[in-house]
Tab-separated table of C-alpha atoms and ligand atoms in Angstrom:
chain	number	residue	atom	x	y	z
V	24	UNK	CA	-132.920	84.287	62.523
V	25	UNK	CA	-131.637	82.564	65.525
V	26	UNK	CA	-131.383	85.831	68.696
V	27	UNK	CA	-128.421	86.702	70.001
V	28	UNK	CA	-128.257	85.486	73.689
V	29	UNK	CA	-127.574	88.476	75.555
V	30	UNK	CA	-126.292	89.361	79.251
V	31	UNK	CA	-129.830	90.878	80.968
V	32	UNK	CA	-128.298	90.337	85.336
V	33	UNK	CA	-129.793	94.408	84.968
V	34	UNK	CA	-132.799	96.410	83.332
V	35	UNK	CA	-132.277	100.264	84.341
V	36	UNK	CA	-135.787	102.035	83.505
V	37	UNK	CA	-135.095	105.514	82.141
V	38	UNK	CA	-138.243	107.742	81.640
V	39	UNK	CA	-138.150	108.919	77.641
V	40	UNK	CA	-139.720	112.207	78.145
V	41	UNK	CA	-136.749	112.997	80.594
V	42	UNK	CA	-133.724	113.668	78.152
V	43	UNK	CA	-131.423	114.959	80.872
V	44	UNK	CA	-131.507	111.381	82.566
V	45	UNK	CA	-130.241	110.101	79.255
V	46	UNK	CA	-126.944	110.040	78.780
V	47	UNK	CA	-126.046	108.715	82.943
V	48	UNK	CA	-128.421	105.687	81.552
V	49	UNK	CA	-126.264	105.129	78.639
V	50	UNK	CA	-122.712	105.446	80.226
V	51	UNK	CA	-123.971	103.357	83.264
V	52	UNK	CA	-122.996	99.756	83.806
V	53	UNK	CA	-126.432	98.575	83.334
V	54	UNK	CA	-126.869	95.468	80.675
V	55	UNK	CA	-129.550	96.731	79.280
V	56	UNK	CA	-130.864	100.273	79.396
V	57	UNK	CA	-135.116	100.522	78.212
V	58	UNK	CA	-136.316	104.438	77.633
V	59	UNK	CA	-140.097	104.032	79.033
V	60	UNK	CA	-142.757	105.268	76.709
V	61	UNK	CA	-145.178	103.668	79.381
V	62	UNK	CA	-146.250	104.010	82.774
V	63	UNK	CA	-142.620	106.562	83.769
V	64	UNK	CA	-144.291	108.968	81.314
V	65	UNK	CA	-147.291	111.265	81.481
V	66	UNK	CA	-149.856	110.697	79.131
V	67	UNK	CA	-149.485	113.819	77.883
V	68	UNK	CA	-145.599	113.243	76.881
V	69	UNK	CA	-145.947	110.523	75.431
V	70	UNK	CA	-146.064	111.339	71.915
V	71	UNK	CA	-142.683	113.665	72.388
V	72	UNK	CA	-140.799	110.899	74.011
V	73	UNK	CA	-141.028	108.857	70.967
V	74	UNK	CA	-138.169	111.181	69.246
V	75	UNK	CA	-136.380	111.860	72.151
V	76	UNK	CA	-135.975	107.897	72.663
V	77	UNK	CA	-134.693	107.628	69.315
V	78	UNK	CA	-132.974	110.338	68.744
V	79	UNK	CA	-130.338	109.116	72.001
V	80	UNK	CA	-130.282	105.541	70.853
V	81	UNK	CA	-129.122	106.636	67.840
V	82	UNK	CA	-126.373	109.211	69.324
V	83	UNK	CA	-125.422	108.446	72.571
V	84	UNK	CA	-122.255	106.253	72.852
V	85	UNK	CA	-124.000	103.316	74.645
V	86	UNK	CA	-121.123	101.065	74.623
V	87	UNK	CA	-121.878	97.125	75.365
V	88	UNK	CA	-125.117	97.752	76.518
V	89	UNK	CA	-128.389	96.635	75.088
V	90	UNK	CA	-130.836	99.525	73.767
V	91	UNK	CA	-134.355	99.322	74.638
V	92	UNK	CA	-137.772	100.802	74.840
V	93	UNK	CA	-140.691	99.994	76.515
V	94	UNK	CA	-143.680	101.007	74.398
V	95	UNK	CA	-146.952	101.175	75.743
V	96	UNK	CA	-149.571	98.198	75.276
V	97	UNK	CA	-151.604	96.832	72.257
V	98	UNK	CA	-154.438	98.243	73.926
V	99	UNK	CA	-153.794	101.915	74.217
V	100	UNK	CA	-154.045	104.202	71.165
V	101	UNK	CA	-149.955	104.942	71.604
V	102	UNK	CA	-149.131	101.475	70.367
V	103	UNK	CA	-148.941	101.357	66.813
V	104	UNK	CA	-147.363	104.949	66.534
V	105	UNK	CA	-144.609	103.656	69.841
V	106	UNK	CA	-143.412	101.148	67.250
V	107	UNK	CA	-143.012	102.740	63.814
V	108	UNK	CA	-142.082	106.249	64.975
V	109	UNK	CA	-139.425	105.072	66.986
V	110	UNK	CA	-138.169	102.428	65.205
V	111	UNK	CA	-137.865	104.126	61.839
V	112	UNK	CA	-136.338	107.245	63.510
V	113	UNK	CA	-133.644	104.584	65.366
V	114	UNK	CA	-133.547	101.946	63.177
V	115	UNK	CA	-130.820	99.381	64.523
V	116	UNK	CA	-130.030	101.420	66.903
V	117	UNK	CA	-133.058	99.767	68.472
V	118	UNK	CA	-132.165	96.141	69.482
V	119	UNK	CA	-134.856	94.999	72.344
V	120	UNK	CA	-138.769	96.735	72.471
V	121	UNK	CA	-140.287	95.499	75.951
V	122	UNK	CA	-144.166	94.886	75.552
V	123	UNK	CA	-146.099	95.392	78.633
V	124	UNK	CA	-149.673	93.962	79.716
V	125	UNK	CA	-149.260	91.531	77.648
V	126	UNK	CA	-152.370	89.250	77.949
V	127	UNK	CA	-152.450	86.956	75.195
V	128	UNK	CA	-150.215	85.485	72.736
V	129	UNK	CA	-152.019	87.730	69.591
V	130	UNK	CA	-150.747	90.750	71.538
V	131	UNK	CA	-146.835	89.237	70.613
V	132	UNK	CA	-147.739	88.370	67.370
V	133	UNK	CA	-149.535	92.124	66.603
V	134	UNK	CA	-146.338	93.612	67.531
V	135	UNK	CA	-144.086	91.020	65.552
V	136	UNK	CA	-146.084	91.190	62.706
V	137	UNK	CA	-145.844	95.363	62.532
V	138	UNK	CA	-142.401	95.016	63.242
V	139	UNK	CA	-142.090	93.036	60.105
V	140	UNK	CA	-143.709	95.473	58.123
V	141	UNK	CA	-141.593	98.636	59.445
V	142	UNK	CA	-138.149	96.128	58.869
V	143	UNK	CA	-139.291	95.522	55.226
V	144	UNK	CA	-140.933	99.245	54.054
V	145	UNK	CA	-137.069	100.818	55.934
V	146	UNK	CA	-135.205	98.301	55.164
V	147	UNK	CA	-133.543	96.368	57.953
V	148	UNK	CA	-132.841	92.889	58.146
V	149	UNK	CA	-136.050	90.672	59.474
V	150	UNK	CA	-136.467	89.871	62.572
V	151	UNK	CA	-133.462	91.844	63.748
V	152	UNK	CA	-135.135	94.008	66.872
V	153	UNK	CA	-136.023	91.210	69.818
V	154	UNK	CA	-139.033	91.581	71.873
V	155	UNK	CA	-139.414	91.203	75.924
V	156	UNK	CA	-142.973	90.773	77.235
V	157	UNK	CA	-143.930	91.845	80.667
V	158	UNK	CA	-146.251	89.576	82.792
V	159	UNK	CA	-148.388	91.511	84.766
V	160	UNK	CA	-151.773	91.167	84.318
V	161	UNK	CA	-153.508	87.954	85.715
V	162	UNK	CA	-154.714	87.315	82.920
V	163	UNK	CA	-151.312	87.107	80.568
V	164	UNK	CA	-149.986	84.873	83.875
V	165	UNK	CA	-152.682	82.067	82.986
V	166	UNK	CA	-151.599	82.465	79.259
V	167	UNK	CA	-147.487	82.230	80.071
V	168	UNK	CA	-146.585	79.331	78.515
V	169	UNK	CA	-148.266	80.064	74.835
V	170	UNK	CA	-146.758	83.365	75.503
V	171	UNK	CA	-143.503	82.145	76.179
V	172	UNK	CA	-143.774	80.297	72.283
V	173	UNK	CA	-145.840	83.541	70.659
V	174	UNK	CA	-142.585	84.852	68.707
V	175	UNK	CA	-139.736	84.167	67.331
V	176	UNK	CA	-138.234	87.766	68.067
V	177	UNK	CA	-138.919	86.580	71.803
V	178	UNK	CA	-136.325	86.665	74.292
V	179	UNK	CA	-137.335	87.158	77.253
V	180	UNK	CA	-140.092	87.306	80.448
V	181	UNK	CA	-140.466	90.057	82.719
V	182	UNK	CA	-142.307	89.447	85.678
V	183	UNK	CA	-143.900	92.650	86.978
V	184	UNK	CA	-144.935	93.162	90.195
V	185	UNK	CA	-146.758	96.322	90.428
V	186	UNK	CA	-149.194	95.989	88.129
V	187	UNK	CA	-149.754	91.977	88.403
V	188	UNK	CA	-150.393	92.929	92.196
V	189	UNK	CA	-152.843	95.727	91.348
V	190	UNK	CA	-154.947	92.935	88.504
V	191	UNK	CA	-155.094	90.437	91.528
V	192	UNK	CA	-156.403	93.075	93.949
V	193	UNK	CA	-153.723	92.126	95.901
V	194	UNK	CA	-153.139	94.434	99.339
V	195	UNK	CA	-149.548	95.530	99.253
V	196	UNK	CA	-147.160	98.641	100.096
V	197	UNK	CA	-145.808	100.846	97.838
V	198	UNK	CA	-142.854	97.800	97.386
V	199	UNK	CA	-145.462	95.450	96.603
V	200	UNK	CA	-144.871	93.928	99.169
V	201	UNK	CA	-148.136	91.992	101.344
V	202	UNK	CA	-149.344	94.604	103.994
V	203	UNK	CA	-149.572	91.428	106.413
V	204	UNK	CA	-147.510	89.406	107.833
V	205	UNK	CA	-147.584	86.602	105.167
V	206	UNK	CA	-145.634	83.725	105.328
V	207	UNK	CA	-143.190	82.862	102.148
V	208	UNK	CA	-143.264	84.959	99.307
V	209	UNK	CA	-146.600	85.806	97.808
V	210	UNK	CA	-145.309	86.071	94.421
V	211	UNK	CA	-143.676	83.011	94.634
V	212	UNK	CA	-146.675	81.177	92.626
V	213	UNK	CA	-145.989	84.084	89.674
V	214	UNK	CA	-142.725	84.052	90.053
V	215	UNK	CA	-142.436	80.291	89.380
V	216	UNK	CA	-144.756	80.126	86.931
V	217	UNK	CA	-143.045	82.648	84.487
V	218	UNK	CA	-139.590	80.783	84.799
V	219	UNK	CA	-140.626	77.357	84.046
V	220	UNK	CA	-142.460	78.784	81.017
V	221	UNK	CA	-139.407	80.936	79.756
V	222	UNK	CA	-136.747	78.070	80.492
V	223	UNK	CA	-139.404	75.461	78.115
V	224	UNK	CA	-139.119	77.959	75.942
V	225	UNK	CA	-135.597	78.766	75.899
V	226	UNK	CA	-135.784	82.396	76.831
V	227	UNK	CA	-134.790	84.548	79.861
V	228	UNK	CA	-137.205	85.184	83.017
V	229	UNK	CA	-136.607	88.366	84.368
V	230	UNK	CA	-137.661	89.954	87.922
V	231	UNK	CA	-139.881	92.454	89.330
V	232	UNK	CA	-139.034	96.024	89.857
V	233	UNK	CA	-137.950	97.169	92.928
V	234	UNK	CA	-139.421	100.571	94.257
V	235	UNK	CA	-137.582	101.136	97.205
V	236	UNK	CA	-134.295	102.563	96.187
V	237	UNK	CA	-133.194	103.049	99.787
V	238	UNK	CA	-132.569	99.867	100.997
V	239	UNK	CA	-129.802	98.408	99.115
V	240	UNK	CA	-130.187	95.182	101.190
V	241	UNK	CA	-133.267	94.205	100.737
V	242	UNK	CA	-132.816	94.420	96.849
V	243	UNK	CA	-130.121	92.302	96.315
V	244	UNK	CA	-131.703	89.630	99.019
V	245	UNK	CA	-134.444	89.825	96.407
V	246	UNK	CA	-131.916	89.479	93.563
V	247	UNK	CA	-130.235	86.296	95.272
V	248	UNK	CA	-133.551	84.782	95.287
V	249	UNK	CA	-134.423	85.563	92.062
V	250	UNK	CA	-131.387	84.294	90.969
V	251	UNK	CA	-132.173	81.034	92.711
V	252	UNK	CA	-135.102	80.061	91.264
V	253	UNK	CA	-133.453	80.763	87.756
V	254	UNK	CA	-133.867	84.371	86.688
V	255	UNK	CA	-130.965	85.829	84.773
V	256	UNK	CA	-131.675	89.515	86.101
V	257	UNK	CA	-133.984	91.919	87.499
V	258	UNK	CA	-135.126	95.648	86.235
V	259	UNK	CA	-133.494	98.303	88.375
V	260	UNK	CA	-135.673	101.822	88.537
V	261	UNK	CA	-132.732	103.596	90.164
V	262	UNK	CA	-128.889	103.472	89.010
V	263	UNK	CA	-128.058	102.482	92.604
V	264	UNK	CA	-129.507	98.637	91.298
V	265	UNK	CA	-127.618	97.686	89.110
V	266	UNK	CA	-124.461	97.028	90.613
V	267	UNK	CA	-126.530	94.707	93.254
V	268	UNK	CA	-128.091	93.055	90.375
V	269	UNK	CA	-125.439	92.610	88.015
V	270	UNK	CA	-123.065	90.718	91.202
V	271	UNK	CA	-126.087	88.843	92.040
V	272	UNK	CA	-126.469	87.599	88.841
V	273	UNK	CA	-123.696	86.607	87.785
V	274	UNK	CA	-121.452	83.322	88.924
V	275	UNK	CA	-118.854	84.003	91.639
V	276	UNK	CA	-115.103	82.960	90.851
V	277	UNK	CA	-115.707	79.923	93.639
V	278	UNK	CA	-118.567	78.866	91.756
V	279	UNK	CA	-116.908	79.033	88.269
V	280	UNK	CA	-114.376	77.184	89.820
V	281	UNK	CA	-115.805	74.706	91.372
V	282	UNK	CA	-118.081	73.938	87.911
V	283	UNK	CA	-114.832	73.160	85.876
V	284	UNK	CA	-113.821	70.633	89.107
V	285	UNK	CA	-117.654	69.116	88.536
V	286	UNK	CA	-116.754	68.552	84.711
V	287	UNK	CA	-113.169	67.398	85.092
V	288	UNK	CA	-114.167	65.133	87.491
V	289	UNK	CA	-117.174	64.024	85.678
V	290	UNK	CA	-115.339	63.197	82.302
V	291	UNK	CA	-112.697	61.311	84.465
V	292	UNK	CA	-115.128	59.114	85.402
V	293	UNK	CA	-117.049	59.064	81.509
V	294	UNK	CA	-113.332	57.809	80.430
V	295	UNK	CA	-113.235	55.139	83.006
V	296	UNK	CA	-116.622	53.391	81.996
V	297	UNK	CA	-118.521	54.909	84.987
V	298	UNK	CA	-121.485	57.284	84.535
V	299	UNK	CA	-121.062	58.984	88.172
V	300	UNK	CA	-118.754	59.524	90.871
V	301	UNK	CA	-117.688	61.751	94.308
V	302	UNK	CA	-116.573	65.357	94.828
V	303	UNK	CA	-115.399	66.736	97.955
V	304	UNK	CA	-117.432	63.774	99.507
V	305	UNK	CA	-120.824	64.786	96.880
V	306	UNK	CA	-121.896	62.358	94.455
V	307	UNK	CA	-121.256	63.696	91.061
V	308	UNK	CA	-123.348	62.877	88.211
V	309	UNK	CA	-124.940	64.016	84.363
V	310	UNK	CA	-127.491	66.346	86.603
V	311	UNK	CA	-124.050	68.024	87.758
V	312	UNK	CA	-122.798	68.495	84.417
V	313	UNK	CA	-125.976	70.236	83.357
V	314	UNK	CA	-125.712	72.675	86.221
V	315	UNK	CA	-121.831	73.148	85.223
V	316	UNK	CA	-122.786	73.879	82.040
V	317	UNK	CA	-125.078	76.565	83.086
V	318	UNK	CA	-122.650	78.445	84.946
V	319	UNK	CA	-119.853	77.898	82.798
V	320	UNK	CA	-122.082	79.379	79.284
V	321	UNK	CA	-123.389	82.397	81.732
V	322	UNK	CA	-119.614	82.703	82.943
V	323	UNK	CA	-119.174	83.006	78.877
V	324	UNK	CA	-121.371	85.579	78.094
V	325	UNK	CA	-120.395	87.825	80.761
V	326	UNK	CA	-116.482	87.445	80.396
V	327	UNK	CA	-115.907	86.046	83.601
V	328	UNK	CA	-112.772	84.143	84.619
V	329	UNK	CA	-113.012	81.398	87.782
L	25	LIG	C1	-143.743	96.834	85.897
L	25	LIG	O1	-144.128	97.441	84.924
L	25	LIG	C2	-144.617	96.509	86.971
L	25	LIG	O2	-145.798	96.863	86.868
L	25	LIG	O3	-144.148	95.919	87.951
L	26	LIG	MG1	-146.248	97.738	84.917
C-alpha cells in the first residue's frame, strides 16, 4: 500500500500517563500529535498509559491532525505489549507509531512484522498504521540509510538530539546544546546524514526536540535551519512550538509565488526550443523546476495559496 504523504512542519509530545494534557494536544494546531509511552513516562506508568493513549485516540475529536504514539524500544520488555495493547484497543484510530532507539534495520522490521500480525488477527487493512523511527543512538546513525529502506510502513526520520548526544558522550546543556564555544553546529554531521538518507528513500527527516520552551527565538532559528537543509518539521515538547514550527515549515506566499514565475518562465522557454533561460536577472533552468516543484507539492499538502 502506497502511504499517504502527510503534513509533519510539527510533532507536539504529549506524555500518555497524563490524561488531563490530552484533549489541549488534540484540539491544538499541531500536525501531528504522538502520546509518549517512552522516556515522558515513568517506568512505573507505563503499562496504564497504554489504555489511556487509546482510549483518547479513539474519542477525542482530533480533527486534521495525525494520531500517534511513541512506544518504547525493541529492547525494553514494554515493546511487544506498547504495540498490540494499544493498537487493538485504538485500532485506526492509530495512524503513525514512532519507534525510538532504533539501531538496526531488524528493529523496523520486528515492529512491522507484529504489526502485521495484530492488522490480520483484528482485522484492519495491512499495512495501514505508518511507522517513524527516531535516530538517536550512534549506532542506528551509522545504520541510516538501510534504515531509511527497512519498511514499507516507513515514513519518516526523526533525528533526536538528546539521546544521540548522551550515546556519543557528547558534553552539552540541558538544550543539547555544546557546553563550549564550538564553531558551526555540532549536529550538523547527524543532522545531514539523516536527510540525505530519508530524501534517497523518499521519506520525511524530521528535527530534534527542543527543551527550552522559553526562548521562542532560538527555536524557530533552529526551525529555519532545519528547514534549510530539507527537514519537513521538527517535534515540539511544549504547545508554544508549534506555531514557530508549522510557519517555518511551510512555504511563504512570496515563495509560492515566485515558484509558479520559475515554472511559467521555464515552460516558456521548453516551448521555444531552449532548455534554460533568465529570471529577475537569475538563470533559470530544470534544477529550478525541481525546486518549484518542491514548494509548489508542499504548498499542496498544506492548502496554501501564493
Ligand atoms: C528524543 O527522543 C531525543 O532523545 O532527542
Ligand atoms: Mg530520546
Amino acid at each position: 500500500m502506497a502511504r499517504p504523504i502527510r503534513p509533519r512542519r510539527s510533532e507536539l509530545a504529549t506524555p500518555a500517563s497524563n490524561d488531563r494534557m490530552f484533549a489541549k494536544s488534540a484540539a491544538s494546531a499541531a500536525d501531528l500529535v504522538f502520546l509518549d509511552l517512552e522516556d515522558a513516562c515513568a517506568p512505573a506508568e507505563r503499562l496504564g498509559a497504554r489504555g489511556k493513549a487509546a482510549k483518547a485516540l479513539r474519542e477525542l475529536d482530533w480533527g486534521s491532525t495525525v494520531r500517534a504514539i511513541r512506544m518504547n524500544g525493541v529492547d525494553t520488555r514494554w515493546a511487544y505489549g506498547d504495540v498490540i495493547e494499544v493498537v487493538t484497543e485504538a485500532r485506526s484510530a492509530l495512524e503513525v507509531i514512532i519507534v525510538p532507539k532504533v539501531r538496526r534495520a531488524r528493529d523496523v522490521w520486528w515492529v512491522d512484522t507484529l504489526l502485521s500480525q495484530v492488522e490480520e488477527t483484528i482485522g484492519l487493512p495491512p499495512k495501514g498504521i505508518g511507522l517513524e523511527v527516531l535516530i538517536e543512538e550512534t549506532e542506528g546513525l551509522e545504520n541510516v540509510g538501510e534504515i531509511a529502506r527497512s519498511s514499507d510502513r516507513l515514513e519518516a526520520i526523526v533525528f533526536g538530539a538528546g539521546d544521540f548526544s548522551a550515546s556519543q558522550g557528547a558534553r552539552v546543556d540541558t538544550n543539547f546544546d555544546p557546553v563550549v564555544d564550538y564553531p558551526g553546529d555540532m549536529w550538523h554531521y547527524a543532522r545531514a546524514r539523516v536527510v540525505v538518507a530519508a530524501r534517497s528513500a523518499g521519506i520525511d527527516a524530521i528535527d530534534a526536540p527542543f527543551p527550552n520552551y522559553r526562548d521562542p527565538d532560538a527555536y524557530r532559528t533552529a526551525c529555519d535551519r532545519a528547514a534549510a537543509m530539507g527537514y519537513v518539521g521538527k517535534w515540539a515538547i511544549h504547545p508554544s512550538q508549534i506555531d514557530p514550527a508549522n510557519t517555518a515549515f511551510a512555504p511563504t506566499p512570496e515563495e509560492i509565488a515566485h515558484s509558479r514565475r520559475v515554472v511559467a518562465a521555464y515552460r516558456e522557454a521548453e516551448a521555444a526550443g531552449k532548455g534554460a533561460t533568465g529570471l529577475d536577472g537569475m538563470l533559470v533552468d530544470a534544477a529550478h523546476l525541481r525546486h518549484a516543484a518542491t514548494v509548489a507539492r508542499t504548498a499542496e499538502l498544506l492548502g496554501l495559496q501564493g
